[in-house]
mmCIF file of C-alpha atoms in Angstrom:
data_model
loop_
_atom_site.group_PDB
_atom_site.id
_atom_site.type_symbol
_atom_site.label_atom_id
_atom_site.label_comp_id
_atom_site.label_asym_id
_atom_site.label_seq_id
_atom_site.Cartn_x
_atom_site.Cartn_y
_atom_site.Cartn_z
ATOM 1 C CA MET A 13 3.430 -42.203 11.659
ATOM 2 C CA THR A 14 2.249 -43.782 14.690
ATOM 3 C CA GLY A 15 1.961 -40.476 16.861
ATOM 4 C CA ALA A 16 3.584 -42.780 19.634
ATOM 5 C CA HIS A 17 5.394 -40.064 22.285
ATOM 6 C CA LEU A 18 6.585 -39.866 25.681
ATOM 7 C CA PRO A 19 4.229 -37.840 27.943
ATOM 8 C CA GLY A 20 5.756 -34.201 28.147
ATOM 9 C CA ASP A 21 7.520 -34.509 24.749
ATOM 10 C CA LEU A 22 6.108 -32.035 22.516
ATOM 11 C CA ASP A 23 8.012 -32.850 19.577
ATOM 12 C CA GLY A 24 6.735 -36.175 19.759
ATOM 13 C CA ALA A 25 3.010 -35.087 20.015
ATOM 14 C CA LEU A 26 3.742 -32.687 17.187
ATOM 15 C CA ALA A 27 5.539 -34.937 14.825
ATOM 16 C CA ALA A 28 2.519 -36.176 12.971
ATOM 17 C CA ARG A 29 1.208 -32.675 12.300
ATOM 18 C CA LEU A 30 1.835 -31.769 8.479
ATOM 19 C CA GLY A 31 2.465 -27.948 9.614
ATOM 20 C CA TYR A 32 4.685 -28.588 12.544
ATOM 21 C CA LEU A 33 6.813 -30.729 10.145
ATOM 22 C CA PHE A 34 6.901 -28.046 7.370
ATOM 23 C CA LYS A 35 7.771 -25.240 9.742
ATOM 24 C CA ASN A 36 10.735 -26.931 11.102
ATOM 25 C CA ALA A 37 11.942 -28.326 7.488
ATOM 26 C CA TYR A 38 11.898 -24.773 6.419
ATOM 27 C CA PHE A 39 13.415 -23.018 9.324
ATOM 28 C CA ARG A 40 16.393 -25.420 9.209
ATOM 29 C CA LEU A 41 16.530 -25.051 5.287
ATOM 30 C CA SER A 42 16.562 -21.158 5.976
ATOM 31 C CA GLU A 43 19.131 -20.973 8.476
ATOM 32 C CA ARG A 44 21.649 -23.121 6.439
ATOM 33 C CA MET A 45 20.743 -20.998 2.889
ATOM 34 C CA THR A 46 21.438 -17.674 4.940
ATOM 35 C CA ALA A 47 24.611 -18.916 6.188
ATOM 36 C CA ALA A 48 25.447 -20.583 2.886
ATOM 37 C CA LEU A 49 24.618 -17.128 0.902
ATOM 38 C CA GLU A 50 26.183 -14.816 3.417
ATOM 39 C CA PRO A 51 29.750 -14.889 1.917
ATOM 40 C CA TYR A 52 27.999 -13.066 -1.154
ATOM 41 C CA GLY A 53 26.775 -10.683 0.873
ATOM 42 C CA MET A 54 22.874 -11.413 0.032
ATOM 43 C CA ASN A 55 20.361 -13.362 1.739
ATOM 44 C CA PRO A 56 17.465 -15.953 0.236
ATOM 45 C CA ARG A 57 14.852 -13.310 -0.856
ATOM 46 C CA GLU A 58 17.510 -11.284 -2.567
ATOM 47 C CA LEU A 59 18.788 -14.513 -4.385
ATOM 48 C CA GLY A 60 15.216 -15.189 -5.264
ATOM 49 C CA VAL A 61 14.918 -11.443 -6.693
ATOM 50 C CA LEU A 62 18.253 -11.802 -8.836
ATOM 51 C CA SER A 63 16.790 -15.268 -9.996
ATOM 52 C CA ALA A 64 13.743 -13.836 -11.174
ATOM 53 C CA ILE A 65 15.182 -11.065 -12.728
ATOM 54 C CA GLN A 66 17.487 -13.623 -14.599
ATOM 55 C CA ALA A 67 14.862 -16.111 -15.643
ATOM 56 C CA GLY A 68 12.682 -13.306 -17.222
ATOM 57 C CA GLY A 69 15.559 -12.337 -19.632
ATOM 58 C CA ILE A 70 16.058 -16.172 -20.525
ATOM 59 C CA GLU A 71 12.663 -17.846 -20.294
ATOM 60 C CA GLU A 72 10.348 -15.028 -21.566
ATOM 61 C CA GLY A 73 12.499 -14.237 -24.556
ATOM 62 C CA GLY A 74 14.113 -11.662 -23.019
ATOM 63 C CA GLN A 75 11.642 -10.121 -20.890
ATOM 64 C CA GLU A 76 12.219 -7.065 -18.833
ATOM 65 C CA TRP A 77 10.291 -6.616 -15.709
ATOM 66 C CA SER A 78 9.700 -3.523 -13.673
ATOM 67 C CA GLN A 79 9.494 -3.505 -10.042
ATOM 68 C CA MET A 80 5.779 -3.711 -9.919
ATOM 69 C CA GLU A 81 5.942 -6.929 -11.847
ATOM 70 C CA LEU A 82 8.672 -8.451 -10.091
ATOM 71 C CA ALA A 83 6.613 -8.129 -7.215
ATOM 72 C CA GLY A 84 3.684 -9.732 -8.569
ATOM 73 C CA ARG A 85 5.108 -12.251 -9.613
ATOM 74 C CA LEU A 86 7.104 -13.168 -6.274
ATOM 75 C CA GLY A 87 4.257 -12.505 -4.458
ATOM 76 C CA VAL A 88 6.029 -9.565 -2.487
ATOM 77 C CA ASP A 89 4.142 -6.444 -1.658
ATOM 78 C CA ARG A 90 5.149 -3.255 -3.610
ATOM 79 C CA THR A 91 6.891 -1.715 -0.614
ATOM 80 C CA THR A 92 9.051 -4.745 0.302
ATOM 81 C CA MET A 93 10.294 -5.034 -3.282
ATOM 82 C CA VAL A 94 11.206 -1.145 -3.406
ATOM 83 C CA ALA A 95 13.388 -1.852 -0.739
ATOM 84 C CA LEU A 96 14.917 -5.061 -2.030
ATOM 85 C CA ILE A 97 15.761 -3.613 -5.232
ATOM 86 C CA ASP A 98 16.804 -0.256 -3.564
ATOM 87 C CA GLY A 99 19.540 -2.792 -1.520
ATOM 88 C CA LEU A 100 20.346 -4.668 -4.637
ATOM 89 C CA GLU A 101 21.492 -1.812 -6.406
ATOM 90 C CA ARG A 102 23.647 -0.367 -3.484
ATOM 91 C CA LYS A 103 25.699 -3.570 -3.651
ATOM 92 C CA GLY A 104 25.445 -3.157 -7.702
ATOM 93 C CA LEU A 105 23.704 -5.917 -8.291
ATOM 94 C CA VAL A 106 20.822 -4.321 -10.458
ATOM 95 C CA GLU A 107 20.169 -1.400 -12.039
ATOM 96 C CA ARG A 108 17.006 0.422 -12.714
ATOM 97 C CA ARG A 109 16.836 2.240 -16.473
ATOM 98 C CA ARG A 110 14.582 3.141 -19.045
ATOM 99 C CA SER A 111 13.264 -0.208 -20.908
ATOM 100 C CA ALA A 112 15.121 -0.627 -24.562
ATOM 101 C CA ARG A 113 12.062 -1.683 -25.984
ATOM 102 C CA ASP A 114 9.394 0.765 -24.512
ATOM 103 C CA ARG A 115 11.002 3.910 -23.048
ATOM 104 C CA ARG A 116 7.968 4.640 -21.048
ATOM 105 C CA ARG A 117 8.588 1.693 -18.754
ATOM 106 C CA ASN A 118 11.304 1.645 -15.794
ATOM 107 C CA VAL A 119 12.821 -2.004 -15.595
ATOM 108 C CA VAL A 120 15.394 -3.701 -13.032
ATOM 109 C CA LEU A 121 17.998 -5.620 -14.787
ATOM 110 C CA LEU A 122 21.344 -7.542 -13.373
ATOM 111 C CA THR A 123 24.406 -5.860 -13.656
ATOM 112 C CA ALA A 124 27.568 -7.926 -15.104
ATOM 113 C CA GLU A 125 28.702 -8.224 -11.214
ATOM 114 C CA GLY A 126 24.711 -9.282 -10.190
ATOM 115 C CA GLU A 127 24.966 -12.187 -13.021
ATOM 116 C CA ARG A 128 28.491 -13.400 -11.698
ATOM 117 C CA CYS A 129 26.906 -12.867 -7.870
ATOM 118 C CA ARG A 130 23.564 -14.674 -8.745
ATOM 119 C CA ARG A 131 25.383 -17.667 -10.702
ATOM 120 C CA GLU A 132 27.950 -18.210 -7.669
ATOM 121 C CA ALA A 133 25.226 -17.837 -5.059
ATOM 122 C CA ASP A 134 22.965 -20.204 -7.092
ATOM 123 C CA ALA A 135 25.446 -22.753 -6.939
ATOM 124 C CA ALA A 136 25.703 -22.629 -3.039
ATOM 125 C CA ARG A 137 21.881 -22.623 -3.114
ATOM 126 C CA VAL A 138 22.279 -26.011 -4.822
ATOM 127 C CA ARG A 139 24.651 -27.269 -2.572
ATOM 128 C CA VAL A 140 22.696 -26.469 0.285
ATOM 129 C CA GLU A 141 19.408 -28.323 -0.911
ATOM 130 C CA ARG A 142 21.474 -31.118 -2.043
ATOM 131 C CA GLU A 143 22.963 -31.256 1.553
ATOM 132 C CA PHE A 144 19.449 -30.984 2.918
ATOM 133 C CA LEU A 145 17.924 -33.752 1.128
ATOM 134 C CA ALA A 146 20.690 -35.774 1.720
ATOM 135 C CA PRO A 147 19.400 -38.197 4.519
ATOM 136 C CA LEU A 148 16.327 -39.072 1.657
ATOM 137 C CA ASP A 149 17.711 -41.153 -1.369
ATOM 138 C CA GLU A 150 17.698 -39.531 -4.544
ATOM 139 C CA GLU A 151 14.172 -40.890 -5.584
ATOM 140 C CA THR A 152 12.306 -39.943 -2.404
ATOM 141 C CA ALA A 153 14.018 -36.627 -2.637
ATOM 142 C CA ALA A 154 12.398 -36.026 -6.229
ATOM 143 C CA VAL A 155 9.315 -37.231 -5.329
ATOM 144 C CA LEU A 156 9.216 -34.717 -2.081
ATOM 145 C CA THR A 157 10.174 -31.874 -4.267
ATOM 146 C CA GLU A 158 7.538 -32.579 -7.298
ATOM 147 C CA ALA A 159 4.890 -33.335 -4.485
ATOM 148 C CA LEU A 160 5.649 -29.681 -3.144
ATOM 149 C CA ARG A 161 5.638 -28.501 -6.392
ATOM 150 C CA THR A 162 2.085 -29.860 -7.095
ATOM 151 C CA LEU A 163 0.811 -28.428 -3.798
ATOM 152 C CA PHE A 164 2.379 -24.912 -5.066
ATOM 153 C CA GLU A 165 0.510 -25.143 -8.275
ATOM 154 C CA ALA A 166 -2.636 -26.196 -6.587
ATOM 155 C CA HIS A 167 -2.796 -23.655 -3.892
ATOM 156 C CA GLY A 168 -0.547 -20.737 -5.206
ATOM 157 C CA ARG A 169 1.732 -18.438 -3.809
ATOM 158 C CA VAL A 170 1.602 -16.693 -0.258
ATOM 159 C CA ASN A 171 0.920 -12.975 -1.144
ATOM 160 C CA ARG A 172 0.725 -11.671 2.128
ATOM 161 C CA PRO A 173 3.630 -11.209 4.837
ATOM 162 C CA PRO A 174 4.564 -14.701 6.239
ATOM 163 C CA CYS A 175 3.869 -13.609 9.710
ATOM 164 C CA THR A 176 0.182 -12.184 9.436
ATOM 165 C CA PRO A 177 -2.331 -14.866 9.826
ATOM 166 C CA PRO A 178 -5.038 -15.400 7.105
ATOM 167 C CA PRO A 179 -8.175 -13.284 7.333
ATOM 168 C CA THR A 180 -11.090 -15.139 9.059
ATOM 169 C CA THR A 181 -14.450 -14.340 7.476
#
């Protein structure tokens, strides 16, 4: 990027800034994802919770997660996670119950409807991601995804609300 722009062209002046580019790409993807998930009665955050519950059951050898364990894995504060699980429970997509392995623990599980809805909504998510990356050739899209994964692994997940500035020292 050369950074060349016309006077008064704010987008041109900022188009070389990584944060500006990330923010705008995120907002555009988020708008599309929200619209795509609306027919399933959920938002991207709720799909993330359902996916985490399902992935735990498969990838962790049938691991059951409590609300607090899910909150920790997803980098969501406890109050927000309780509200998310409450909403998903009202929709009939998850249920809270005693763990079959440890009766002292309460866990969150997908209902049959929750698994069906997660599967269909996840297919919509994949379509949106493919459409969003369509301006890139397949190799470039794969490189971008891998580069973002590398940055995520290097810097970790956000454990604070997205609009809260980092603490200053």
